[in-house]
PDB file of C-alpha atoms in Angstrom:
ATOM      1  CA  MET A 605     -20.381 -79.777  22.010  1.00 39.00           C
ATOM      2  CA  GLN A 606     -17.416 -80.117  19.747  1.00 46.00           C
ATOM      3  CA  THR A 607     -18.222 -76.723  18.125  1.00 51.00           C
ATOM      4  CA  GLU A 608     -18.720 -75.100  21.475  1.00 52.00           C
ATOM      5  CA  GLY A 609     -15.390 -76.493  22.718  1.00 49.00           C
ATOM      6  CA  GLY A 610     -13.706 -75.278  19.608  1.00 50.00           C
ATOM      7  CA  VAL A 611     -15.124 -71.812  20.149  1.00 49.00           C
ATOM      8  CA  LEU A 612     -14.005 -71.669  23.772  1.00 44.00           C
ATOM      9  CA  LEU A 613     -10.512 -72.936  22.882  1.00 43.00           C
ATOM     10  CA  LEU A 614     -10.182 -70.417  20.134  1.00 48.00           C
ATOM     11  CA  ARG A 615     -11.344 -67.551  22.322  1.00 46.00           C
ATOM     12  CA  ALA A 616      -8.944 -68.544  25.103  1.00 42.00           C
ATOM     13  CA  ALA A 617      -5.927 -68.942  22.759  1.00 43.00           C
ATOM     14  CA  MET A 618      -6.334 -65.571  21.036  1.00 48.00           C
ATOM     15  CA  PRO A 619      -4.827 -62.382  22.437  1.00 46.00           C
ATOM     16  CA  TRP A 620      -7.751 -60.210  21.146  1.00 45.00           C
ATOM     17  CA  ARG A 621      -7.069 -56.436  20.882  1.00 45.00           C
ATOM     18  CA  LEU A 622      -9.224 -53.683  19.646  1.00 44.00           C
ATOM     19  CA  SER A 623      -7.957 -51.716  16.636  1.00 46.00           C
ATOM     20  CA  SER A 624      -7.363 -48.658  18.857  1.00 46.00           C
ATOM     21  CA  GLN A 625      -5.066 -50.806  20.993  1.00 48.00           C
ATOM     22  CA  LEU A 626      -2.954 -51.724  17.983  1.00 46.00           C
ATOM     23  CA  ASP A 627      -1.993 -48.151  17.543  1.00 49.00           C
ATOM     24  CA  VAL A 628       0.260 -48.175  20.737  1.00 44.00           C
ATOM     25  CA  LEU A 629       2.183 -51.307  19.557  1.00 49.00           C
ATOM     26  CA  SER A 630       5.444 -51.167  17.745  1.00 56.00           C
ATOM     27  CA  PRO A 631       5.176 -52.040  14.002  1.00 64.00           C
ATOM     28  CA  SER A 632       6.914 -55.431  14.510  1.00 75.00           C
ATOM     29  CA  SER A 633       4.636 -56.310  17.497  1.00 80.00           C
ATOM     30  CA  CYS A 634       1.599 -55.139  15.588  1.00 81.00           C
ATOM     31  CA  GLN A 635       2.499 -57.258  12.556  1.00 81.00           C
ATOM     32  CA  ARG A 636       2.997 -60.406  14.705  1.00 86.00           C
ATOM     33  CA  HIS A 637      -0.320 -59.786  16.348  1.00 82.00           C
ATOM     34  CA  CYS A 638      -2.017 -59.484  12.948  1.00 84.00           C
ATOM     35  CA  GLU A 639      -0.314 -62.760  11.793  1.00 86.00           C
ATOM     36  CA  ARG A 640      -1.584 -64.583  14.906  1.00 88.00           C
ATOM     37  CA  THR A 641      -5.144 -63.305  14.506  1.00 88.00           C
ATOM     38  CA  ALA A 642      -5.081 -64.160  10.721  1.00 88.00           C
ATOM     39  CA  PHE A 643      -3.912 -67.660  11.504  1.00 91.00           C
ATOM     40  CA  ALA A 644      -6.562 -68.124  14.159  1.00 92.00           C
ATOM     41  CA  PHE A 645      -9.168 -67.061  11.615  1.00 93.00           C
ATOM     42  CA  TYR A 646      -7.808 -69.515   9.116  1.00 94.00           C
ATOM     43  CA  CYS A 647      -8.073 -72.296  11.617  1.00 95.00           C
ATOM     44  CA  ALA A 648     -11.639 -71.262  12.570  1.00 96.00           C
ATOM     45  CA  VAL A 649     -12.718 -71.514   8.927  1.00 97.00           C
ATOM     46  CA  ARG A 650     -10.922 -74.822   8.676  1.00 97.00           C
ATOM     47  CA  GLU A 651     -12.929 -76.162  11.695  1.00 96.00           C
ATOM     48  CA  ARG A 652     -16.121 -74.874   9.943  1.00 96.00           C
ATOM     49  CA  LEU A 653     -17.205 -72.864  12.999  1.00 96.00           C
ATOM     50  CA  PRO A 654     -20.587 -71.168  12.779  1.00 97.00           C
ATOM     51  CA  VAL A 655     -21.038 -68.288  10.267  1.00 97.00           C
ATOM     52  CA  TRP A 656     -22.040 -65.834  12.956  1.00 96.00           C
ATOM     53  CA  LEU A 657     -18.796 -66.424  14.880  1.00 95.00           C
ATOM     54  CA  LEU A 658     -16.644 -66.192  11.789  1.00 96.00           C
ATOM     55  CA  GLU A 659     -18.188 -62.897  10.782  1.00 95.00           C
ATOM     56  CA  ASP A 660     -17.789 -61.573  14.335  1.00 93.00           C
ATOM     57  CA  MET A 661     -14.074 -62.496  14.190  1.00 92.00           C
ATOM     58  CA  ARG A 662     -13.601 -61.118  10.677  1.00 92.00           C
ATOM     59  CA  THR A 663     -15.187 -57.737  11.235  1.00 90.00           C
ATOM     60  CA  MET A 664     -14.032 -56.983  14.910  1.00 86.00           C
ATOM     61  CA  GLU A 665     -11.183 -59.260  15.987  1.00 81.00           C
ATOM     62  CA  VAL A 666      -9.045 -60.361  13.067  1.00 79.00           C
ATOM     63  CA  PHE A 667      -6.524 -58.085  11.422  1.00 79.00           C
ATOM     64  CA  CYS A 668      -4.512 -58.342   8.239  1.00 80.00           C
ATOM     65  CA  TRP A 669      -1.154 -56.712   7.866  1.00 76.00           C
ATOM     66  CA  ASP A 670      -1.317 -54.671   4.673  1.00 79.00           C
ATOM     67  CA  ASP A 671       1.379 -52.242   3.466  1.00 74.00           C
ATOM     68  CA  GLY A 672       2.643 -51.533   6.942  1.00 75.00           C
ATOM     69  CA  HIS A 673      -0.743 -51.070   8.538  1.00 79.00           C
ATOM     70  CA  PRO A 674      -3.360 -53.383  10.173  1.00 81.00           C
ATOM     71  CA  ARG A 675      -6.822 -53.729   8.705  1.00 84.00           C
ATOM     72  CA  ALA A 676      -9.823 -55.916   8.823  1.00 85.00           C
ATOM     73  CA  PHE A 677     -10.176 -58.989   6.605  1.00 88.00           C
ATOM     74  CA  LEU A 678     -12.131 -58.317   3.471  1.00 92.00           C
ATOM     75  CA  PRO A 679     -15.005 -60.571   2.406  1.00 95.00           C
ATOM     76  CA  SER A 680     -13.023 -61.586  -0.712  1.00 93.00           C
ATOM     77  CA  GLU A 681     -10.139 -62.797   1.489  1.00 92.00           C
ATOM     78  CA  ALA A 682     -12.459 -64.768   3.802  1.00 95.00           C
ATOM     79  CA  LEU A 683     -13.948 -66.319   0.585  1.00 96.00           C
ATOM     80  CA  LEU A 684     -10.596 -67.739  -0.342  1.00 94.00           C
ATOM     81  CA  TYR A 685     -10.453 -69.509   3.009  1.00 95.00           C
ATOM     82  CA  THR A 686     -13.968 -71.015   2.429  1.00 97.00           C
ATOM     83  CA  LEU A 687     -12.689 -72.435  -0.882  1.00 97.00           C
ATOM     84  CA  VAL A 688      -9.609 -73.957   0.736  1.00 96.00           C
ATOM     85  CA  HIS A 689     -11.607 -75.676   3.497  1.00 97.00           C
ATOM     86  CA  ASP A 690     -14.946 -75.994   1.685  1.00 97.00           C
ATOM     87  CA  HIS A 691     -16.968 -74.109   4.192  1.00 98.00           C
ATOM     88  CA  GLN A 692     -20.139 -73.912   2.018  1.00 98.00           C
ATOM     89  CA  ASP A 693     -22.346 -72.166   4.590  1.00 98.00           C
ATOM     90  CA  TYR A 694     -19.858 -69.320   5.135  1.00 98.00           C
ATOM     91  CA  ALA A 695     -19.308 -68.920   1.390  1.00 98.00           C
ATOM     92  CA  ARG A 696     -23.037 -68.755   0.868  1.00 98.00           C
ATOM     93  CA  HIS A 697     -23.268 -66.039   3.494  1.00 98.00           C
ATOM     94  CA  LEU A 698     -20.427 -63.929   2.040  1.00 98.00           C
ATOM     95  CA  LEU A 699     -21.762 -64.147  -1.468  1.00 97.00           C
ATOM     96  CA  SER A 700     -25.404 -63.448  -0.570  1.00 97.00           C
ATOM     97  CA  ARG A 701     -24.505 -60.449   1.640  1.00 97.00           C
ATOM     98  CA  TYR A 702     -21.698 -58.848  -0.232  1.00 96.00           C
ATOM     99  CA  SER A 703     -22.543 -60.166  -3.730  1.00 95.00           C
ATOM    100  CA  VAL A 704     -19.912 -59.413  -6.402  1.00 93.00           C
ATOM    101  CA  SER A 705     -17.843 -57.345  -3.926  1.00 93.00           C
ATOM    102  CA  ALA A 706     -16.891 -60.609  -2.234  1.00 94.00           C
ATOM    103  CA  LEU A 707     -15.252 -61.569  -5.624  1.00 93.00           C
ATOM    104  CA  GLY A 708     -12.920 -58.651  -5.690  1.00 89.00           C
ATOM    105  CA  ALA A 709      -9.247 -59.207  -6.261  1.00 81.00           C
ATOM    106  CA  PRO A 710      -7.525 -59.646  -2.896  1.00 76.00           C
ATOM    107  CA  ARG A 711      -3.992 -58.520  -2.310  1.00 68.00           C
ATOM    108  CA  CYS A 712      -1.200 -61.101  -2.823  1.00 62.00           C
ATOM    109  CA  SER A 713       0.301 -62.068   0.552  1.00 57.00           C
ATOM    110  CA  PHE A 714       3.804 -62.345  -1.005  1.00 49.00           C
ATOM    111  CA  CYS A 715       4.245 -59.174  -3.050  1.00 51.00           C
ATOM    112  CA  CYS A 716       1.373 -57.124  -1.507  1.00 50.00           C
ATOM    113  CA  ARG A 717       0.096 -56.261  -4.961  1.00 56.00           C
ATOM    114  CA  VAL A 718      -3.520 -56.587  -5.891  1.00 53.00           C
ATOM    115  CA  GLY A 719      -4.091 -60.065  -7.338  1.00 56.00           C
ATOM    116  CA  SER A 720      -6.180 -61.256 -10.150  1.00 62.00           C
ATOM    117  CA  SER A 721      -9.988 -61.246 -10.110  1.00 66.00           C
ATOM    118  CA  ALA A 722      -9.846 -64.861 -11.373  1.00 80.00           C
ATOM    119  CA  GLN A 723      -8.240 -66.048  -8.071  1.00 88.00           C
ATOM    120  CA  HIS A 724     -11.553 -67.296  -6.623  1.00 93.00           C
ATOM    121  CA  LEU A 725     -12.494 -69.093  -9.803  1.00 94.00           C
ATOM    122  CA  ASN A 726      -9.048 -70.710 -10.101  1.00 93.00           C
ATOM    123  CA  MET A 727      -9.019 -71.843  -6.537  1.00 93.00           C
ATOM    124  CA  ALA A 728     -12.521 -73.331  -6.778  1.00 96.00           C
ATOM    125  CA  VAL A 729     -11.256 -75.291  -9.827  1.00 96.00           C
ATOM    126  CA  ARG A 730      -8.006 -76.299  -8.180  1.00 95.00           C
ATOM    127  CA  TYR A 731      -9.763 -77.657  -5.114  1.00 96.00           C
ATOM    128  CA  ASN A 732     -12.751 -78.937  -7.104  1.00 97.00           C
ATOM    129  CA  ARG A 733     -15.237 -76.999  -5.033  1.00 97.00           C
ATOM    130  CA  LEU A 734     -18.285 -77.502  -7.267  1.00 96.00           C
ATOM    131  CA  VAL A 735     -20.912 -76.281  -4.858  1.00 97.00           C
ATOM    132  CA  ILE A 736     -19.074 -73.007  -4.085  1.00 98.00           C
ATOM    133  CA  LEU A 737     -18.144 -72.551  -7.752  1.00 97.00           C
ATOM    134  CA  ASP A 738     -21.816 -72.828  -8.638  1.00 96.00           C
ATOM    135  CA  MET A 739     -22.569 -70.192  -5.939  1.00 97.00           C
ATOM    136  CA  ILE A 740     -19.885 -67.853  -7.531  1.00 97.00           C
ATOM    137  CA  LEU A 741     -21.269 -68.234 -11.001  1.00 96.00           C
ATOM    138  CA  GLU A 742     -24.803 -67.562  -9.746  1.00 95.00           C
ATOM    139  CA  THR A 743     -23.445 -64.415  -8.030  1.00 96.00           C
ATOM    140  CA  LEU A 744     -21.930 -63.204 -11.278  1.00 94.00           C
ATOM    141  CA  LYS A 745     -25.450 -62.963 -12.789  1.00 91.00           C
ATOM    142  CA  ASP A 746     -25.688 -59.716 -10.794  1.00 90.00           C
ATOM    143  CA  CYS A 747     -23.090 -58.246 -13.183  1.00 90.00           C
ATOM    144  CA  SER A 748     -23.571 -57.046 -16.724  1.00 92.00           C
ATOM    145  CA  ALA A 749     -22.942 -59.523 -19.537  1.00 91.00           C
ATOM    146  CA  ASP A 750     -19.628 -57.874 -20.419  1.00 93.00           C
ATOM    147  CA  GLU A 751     -18.398 -57.803 -16.804  1.00 92.00           C
ATOM    148  CA  ARG A 752     -19.406 -61.363 -16.331  1.00 93.00           C
ATOM    149  CA  LEU A 753     -17.492 -62.607 -19.388  1.00 92.00           C
ATOM    150  CA  GLN A 754     -14.499 -60.516 -18.495  1.00 92.00           C
ATOM    151  CA  TYR A 755     -14.322 -62.073 -15.007  1.00 93.00           C
ATOM    152  CA  LEU A 756     -14.776 -65.670 -16.379  1.00 94.00           C
ATOM    153  CA  ASP A 757     -11.985 -65.166 -18.974  1.00 93.00           C
ATOM    154  CA  SER A 758      -9.526 -63.299 -16.715  1.00 90.00           C
ATOM    155  CA  CYS A 759      -6.091 -64.899 -15.899  1.00 84.00           C
ATOM    156  CA  GLY A 760      -4.216 -65.498 -12.689  1.00 66.00           C
ATOM    157  CA  GLY A 761      -2.102 -62.507 -11.833  1.00 59.00           C
ATOM    158  CA  CYS A 762       1.166 -62.689  -9.820  1.00 61.00           C
ATOM    159  CA  THR A 763       3.946 -64.545 -11.609  1.00 58.00           C
ATOM    160  CA  HIS A 764       5.006 -66.502  -8.540  1.00 59.00           C
ATOM    161  CA  VAL A 765       1.589 -68.153  -8.204  1.00 65.00           C
ATOM    162  CA  ALA A 766       1.083 -71.572  -9.775  1.00 68.00           C
ATOM    163  CA  ASP A 767      -1.959 -70.454 -11.729  1.00 74.00           C
ATOM    164  CA  ALA A 768      -0.427 -67.279 -13.057  1.00 73.00           C
ATOM    165  CA  GLY A 769      -1.537 -66.480 -16.633  1.00 82.00           C
ATOM    166  CA  LYS A 770      -4.229 -69.237 -16.720  1.00 90.00           C
ATOM    167  CA  THR A 771      -7.909 -68.858 -16.979  1.00 93.00           C
ATOM    168  CA  ALA A 772     -10.183 -71.008 -14.891  1.00 95.00           C
ATOM    169  CA  VAL A 773     -11.055 -72.960 -18.053  1.00 96.00           C
ATOM    170  CA  GLN A 774      -7.460 -73.616 -18.898  1.00 95.00           C
ATOM    171  CA  LEU A 775      -6.800 -74.752 -15.334  1.00 95.00           C
ATOM    172  CA  ALA A 776      -9.809 -77.072 -15.361  1.00 96.00           C
ATOM    173  CA  VAL A 777      -8.482 -78.599 -18.593  1.00 96.00           C
ATOM    174  CA  GLU A 778      -5.014 -78.982 -17.203  1.00 95.00           C
ATOM    175  CA  LEU A 779      -6.273 -80.706 -14.026  1.00 95.00           C
ATOM    176  CA  SER A 780      -8.980 -82.695 -15.841  1.00 95.00           C
ATOM    177  CA  GLN A 781     -11.686 -81.108 -13.613  1.00 95.00           C
ATOM    178  CA  ASP A 782     -14.500 -81.992 -16.022  1.00 92.00           C
ATOM    179  CA  ASN A 783     -17.384 -80.952 -13.816  1.00 91.00           C
ATOM    180  CA  CYS A 784     -15.864 -77.521 -13.097  1.00 95.00           C
ATOM    181  CA  LEU A 785     -15.200 -77.099 -16.821  1.00 95.00           C
ATOM    182  CA  LEU A 786     -18.766 -77.853 -17.656  1.00 91.00           C
ATOM    183  CA  LEU A 787     -20.020 -75.223 -15.178  1.00 93.00           C
ATOM    184  CA  LEU A 788     -17.742 -72.565 -16.541  1.00 95.00           C
ATOM    185  CA  LEU A 789     -18.420 -73.203 -20.240  1.00 93.00           C
ATOM    186  CA  ALA A 790     -22.226 -73.353 -19.581  1.00 89.00           C
ATOM    187  CA  GLN A 791     -21.947 -69.814 -18.115  1.00 91.00           C
ATOM    188  CA  GLY A 792     -20.190 -68.445 -21.249  1.00 91.00           C
ATOM    189  CA  ALA A 793     -16.465 -68.849 -20.388  1.00 95.00           C
ATOM    190  CA  ARG A 794     -14.274 -68.954 -23.452  1.00 94.00           C
ATOM    191  CA  PRO A 795     -13.496 -72.456 -24.574  1.00 94.00           C
ATOM    192  CA  GLU A 796      -9.738 -72.578 -24.786  1.00 92.00           C
ATOM    193  CA  GLY A 797      -6.951 -75.094 -24.080  1.00 93.00           C
ATOM    194  CA  LEU A 798      -7.550 -77.594 -26.931  1.00 94.00           C
ATOM    195  CA  ASP A 799      -3.900 -78.401 -27.262  1.00 94.00           C
ATOM    196  CA  VAL A 800      -3.567 -78.881 -23.527  1.00 94.00           C
ATOM    197  CA  ALA A 801      -6.551 -81.084 -23.451  1.00 95.00           C
ATOM    198  CA  LEU A 802      -5.072 -83.252 -26.256  1.00 95.00           C
ATOM    199  CA  GLN A 803      -1.752 -83.541 -24.396  1.00 93.00           C
ATOM    200  CA  ARG A 804      -3.546 -84.314 -21.222  1.00 94.00           C
ATOM    201  CA  LEU A 805      -5.468 -87.085 -22.908  1.00 93.00           C
ATOM    202  CA  ASP A 806      -2.270 -88.516 -24.368  1.00 92.00           C
ATOM    203  CA  SER A 807      -0.221 -88.424 -21.167  1.00 92.00           C
ATOM    204  CA  CYS A 808      -2.712 -89.167 -18.356  1.00 90.00           C
ATOM    205  CA  ASP A 809      -3.001 -92.547 -16.571  1.00 89.00           C
ATOM    206  CA  ALA A 810      -5.765 -94.956 -17.343  1.00 87.00           C
ATOM    207  CA  SER A 811      -7.579 -94.014 -14.100  1.00 88.00           C
ATOM    208  CA  GLU A 812      -7.876 -90.319 -15.367  1.00 89.00           C
ATOM    209  CA  ARG A 813      -8.538 -91.081 -19.026  1.00 90.00           C
ATOM    210  CA  GLN A 814     -12.314 -90.700 -18.833  1.00 89.00           C
ATOM    211  CA  GLN A 815     -12.116 -87.250 -17.096  1.00 92.00           C
ATOM    212  CA  ALA A 816      -9.474 -86.086 -19.634  1.00 93.00           C
ATOM    213  CA  HIS A 817     -11.524 -87.319 -22.541  1.00 92.00           C
ATOM    214  CA  ARG A 818     -14.655 -85.687 -21.104  1.00 90.00           C
ATOM    215  CA  CYS A 819     -12.764 -82.311 -20.911  1.00 94.00           C
ATOM    216  CA  LEU A 820     -11.791 -82.631 -24.537  1.00 93.00           C
ATOM    217  CA  ASP A 821     -15.316 -83.405 -25.536  1.00 91.00           C
ATOM    218  CA  LEU A 822     -16.673 -80.447 -23.612  1.00 90.00           C
ATOM    219  CA  LEU A 823     -14.312 -78.017 -25.351  1.00 93.00           C
ATOM    220  CA  LEU A 824     -15.166 -79.435 -28.724  1.00 92.00           C
ATOM    221  CA  LEU A 825     -18.857 -79.117 -27.842  1.00 89.00           C
ATOM    222  CA  PHE A 826     -18.508 -75.349 -27.125  1.00 90.00           C
ATOM    223  CA  LEU A 827     -15.851 -74.568 -29.850  1.00 88.00           C
ATOM    224  CA  SER A 828     -17.605 -73.454 -33.005  1.00 80.00           C
ATOM    225  CA  ASN A 829     -14.773 -73.968 -35.432  1.00 82.00           C
ATOM    226  CA  PRO A 830     -11.582 -75.410 -33.812  1.00 86.00           C
ATOM    227  CA  SER A 831      -8.239 -74.877 -35.668  1.00 86.00           C
ATOM    228  CA  PRO A 832      -6.420 -78.161 -36.682  1.00 87.00           C
ATOM    229  CA  PRO A 833      -3.951 -79.018 -33.890  1.00 90.00           C
ATOM    230  CA  ARG A 834      -0.425 -79.475 -35.087  1.00 87.00           C
ATOM    231  CA  CYS A 835       0.116 -82.731 -33.072  1.00 89.00           C
ATOM    232  CA  LEU A 836      -2.569 -84.573 -35.126  1.00 90.00           C
ATOM    233  CA  GLN A 837      -0.576 -84.024 -38.276  1.00 85.00           C
ATOM    234  CA  ASP A 838       2.721 -85.270 -36.617  1.00 87.00           C
ATOM    235  CA  GLU A 839       1.280 -88.635 -35.399  1.00 90.00           C
ATOM    236  CA  PRO A 840      -1.917 -89.274 -37.273  1.00 90.00           C
ATOM    237  CA  GLN A 841      -2.303 -92.906 -36.522  1.00 91.00           C
ATOM    238  CA  ARG A 842      -1.787 -92.504 -32.844  1.00 90.00           C
ATOM    239  CA  TRP A 843      -4.319 -89.728 -32.536  1.00 93.00           C
ATOM    240  CA  GLN A 844      -6.903 -91.521 -34.758  1.00 92.00           C
ATOM    241  CA  SER A 845      -6.743 -94.368 -32.333  1.00 90.00           C
ATOM    242  CA  LEU A 846      -7.208 -92.128 -29.347  1.00 90.00           C
ATOM    243  CA  LEU A 847      -9.886 -89.880 -30.738  1.00 91.00           C
ATOM    244  CA  GLY A 848     -11.754 -92.111 -33.154  1.00 90.00           C
ATOM    245  CA  ASN A 849     -12.021 -91.664 -36.855  1.00 91.00           C
ATOM    246  CA  GLU A 850     -14.943 -89.179 -36.878  1.00 90.00           C
ATOM    247  CA  VAL A 851     -13.370 -86.746 -34.405  1.00 91.00           C
ATOM    248  CA  PHE A 852      -9.930 -87.063 -35.883  1.00 93.00           C
ATOM    249  CA  THR A 853     -10.990 -86.278 -39.414  1.00 93.00           C
ATOM    250  CA  TRP A 854     -13.121 -83.362 -38.157  1.00 92.00           C
ATOM    251  CA  LEU A 855     -10.146 -81.840 -36.156  1.00 93.00           C
ATOM    252  CA  CYS A 856      -7.949 -82.278 -39.139  1.00 92.00           C
ATOM    253  CA  GLY A 857     -10.344 -80.347 -41.390  1.00 90.00           C
ATOM    254  CA  LEU A 858     -11.218 -83.319 -43.555  1.00 91.00           C
ATOM    255  CA  ALA A 859     -14.765 -83.748 -42.552  1.00 91.00           C
ATOM    256  CA  PRO A 860     -17.693 -81.866 -40.976  1.00 90.00           C
ATOM    257  CA  PRO A 861     -18.453 -82.326 -37.159  1.00 90.00           C
ATOM    258  CA  PRO A 862     -19.960 -85.606 -36.193  1.00 88.00           C
ATOM    259  CA  LEU A 863     -23.741 -85.539 -36.198  1.00 87.00           C
ATOM    260  CA  LEU A 864     -23.883 -86.261 -32.475  1.00 84.00           C
ATOM    261  CA  PHE A 865     -21.748 -83.174 -31.735  1.00 85.00           C
ATOM    262  CA  GLN A 866     -23.887 -80.984 -33.943  1.00 85.00           C
ATOM    263  CA  ALA A 867     -27.096 -82.214 -32.182  1.00 84.00           C
ATOM    264  CA  LEU A 868     -25.636 -81.729 -28.729  1.00 85.00           C
ATOM    265  CA  ARG A 869     -24.526 -78.211 -29.629  1.00 83.00           C
ATOM    266  CA  CYS A 870     -28.104 -77.320 -30.387  1.00 81.00           C
ATOM    267  CA  LEU A 871     -29.262 -78.793 -27.084  1.00 80.00           C
ATOM    268  CA  VAL A 872     -26.685 -77.065 -25.037  1.00 76.00           C
ATOM    269  CA  GLN A 873     -28.015 -73.740 -26.080  1.00 69.00           C
ATOM    270  CA  SER A 874     -31.056 -74.545 -23.868  1.00 68.00           C
ATOM    271  CA  GLY A 875     -28.967 -75.397 -20.859  1.00 66.00           C
ATOM    272  CA  LEU A 876     -27.355 -78.616 -19.435  1.00 64.00           C
ATOM    273  CA  ASP A 877     -30.500 -80.425 -18.311  1.00 66.00           C
ATOM    274  CA  PRO A 878     -31.642 -81.624 -21.815  1.00 67.00           C
ATOM    275  CA  ILE A 879     -28.248 -83.260 -22.309  1.00 68.00           C
ATOM    276  CA  SER A 880     -28.036 -84.915 -18.972  1.00 66.00           C
ATOM    277  CA  SER A 881     -31.493 -86.433 -19.414  1.00 72.00           C
ATOM    278  CA  LEU A 882     -30.654 -88.083 -22.662  1.00 71.00           C
ATOM    279  CA  PRO A 883     -30.219 -91.868 -22.733  1.00 72.00           C
ATOM    280  CA  ASN A 884     -26.645 -93.224 -22.853  1.00 69.00           C
ATOM    281  CA  PHE A 885     -26.680 -94.076 -26.521  1.00 65.00           C
ATOM    282  CA  LEU A 886     -27.305 -90.477 -27.395  1.00 66.00           C
ATOM    283  CA  GLN A 887     -24.532 -89.022 -25.184  1.00 67.00           C
ATOM    284  CA  LEU A 888     -20.834 -88.741 -25.909  1.00 69.00           C
ATOM    285  CA  HIS A 889     -18.899 -91.896 -24.863  1.00 60.00           C
ATOM    286  CA  SER A 890     -16.812 -90.093 -22.242  1.00 55.00           C
ATOM    287  CA  TRP A 891     -20.085 -88.803 -20.602  1.00 55.00           C
ATOM    288  CA  GLN A 892     -21.500 -92.108 -19.875  1.00 51.00           C
TER     289      GLN A 892
END
């Protein structure tokens, strides 16, 4: 009944117009109408209304104001709303029906330029939407290997956006989203952000220490030959206490990788399941 009531309220509140009717409106009135319908669509996704209704709205009743003209919402724009509000059913429908086209770069609402193709990945990481992120990564398997890696390693676009210039991996490290980071790295995303991971481990609260340490361990697990970070040389005693002697001497280039890291690197080539099924004493401390 709650869903039915929400549908009726939404239908009653919206001044629906056909696209042909928008042609007779003045530009300012047309733009305001587009903004109202777009906001109504946003609210409908937030309320997690049924998929059939959302698609009906998106394709026939909701308009986006784009470069002086109204147009229908794109699947890629609707997918952003599903990430914000964690509407998993709608995200599953968009990705299964439109495949990689649902991951296209949407226009930025501020500068009207085409955004970055990494926007969906970055938003999934920022909101920690693990289920939808896994769906996106599964959809990317429809691309070629080069296209998939290019998408995974692309950076946020517009300079006024908080995630500008950051890959999804870098953002996951910065936010200590360890589960998102694991999904990205397992699909072949470039392991980067070691300095940020170390800074995060040094500055985070005790409540976030385990996630930050796990992000560092994940990067080290997928990095074949990490360069010695400068910060370790500046304060060796402090970092030796934080990282442990084996990892510290390895990162400083004074010793080979710990045996546990070498063993887990071999296992991770076969997927994540072999690692997760190991007993605690054979896993990295931060993973337990």
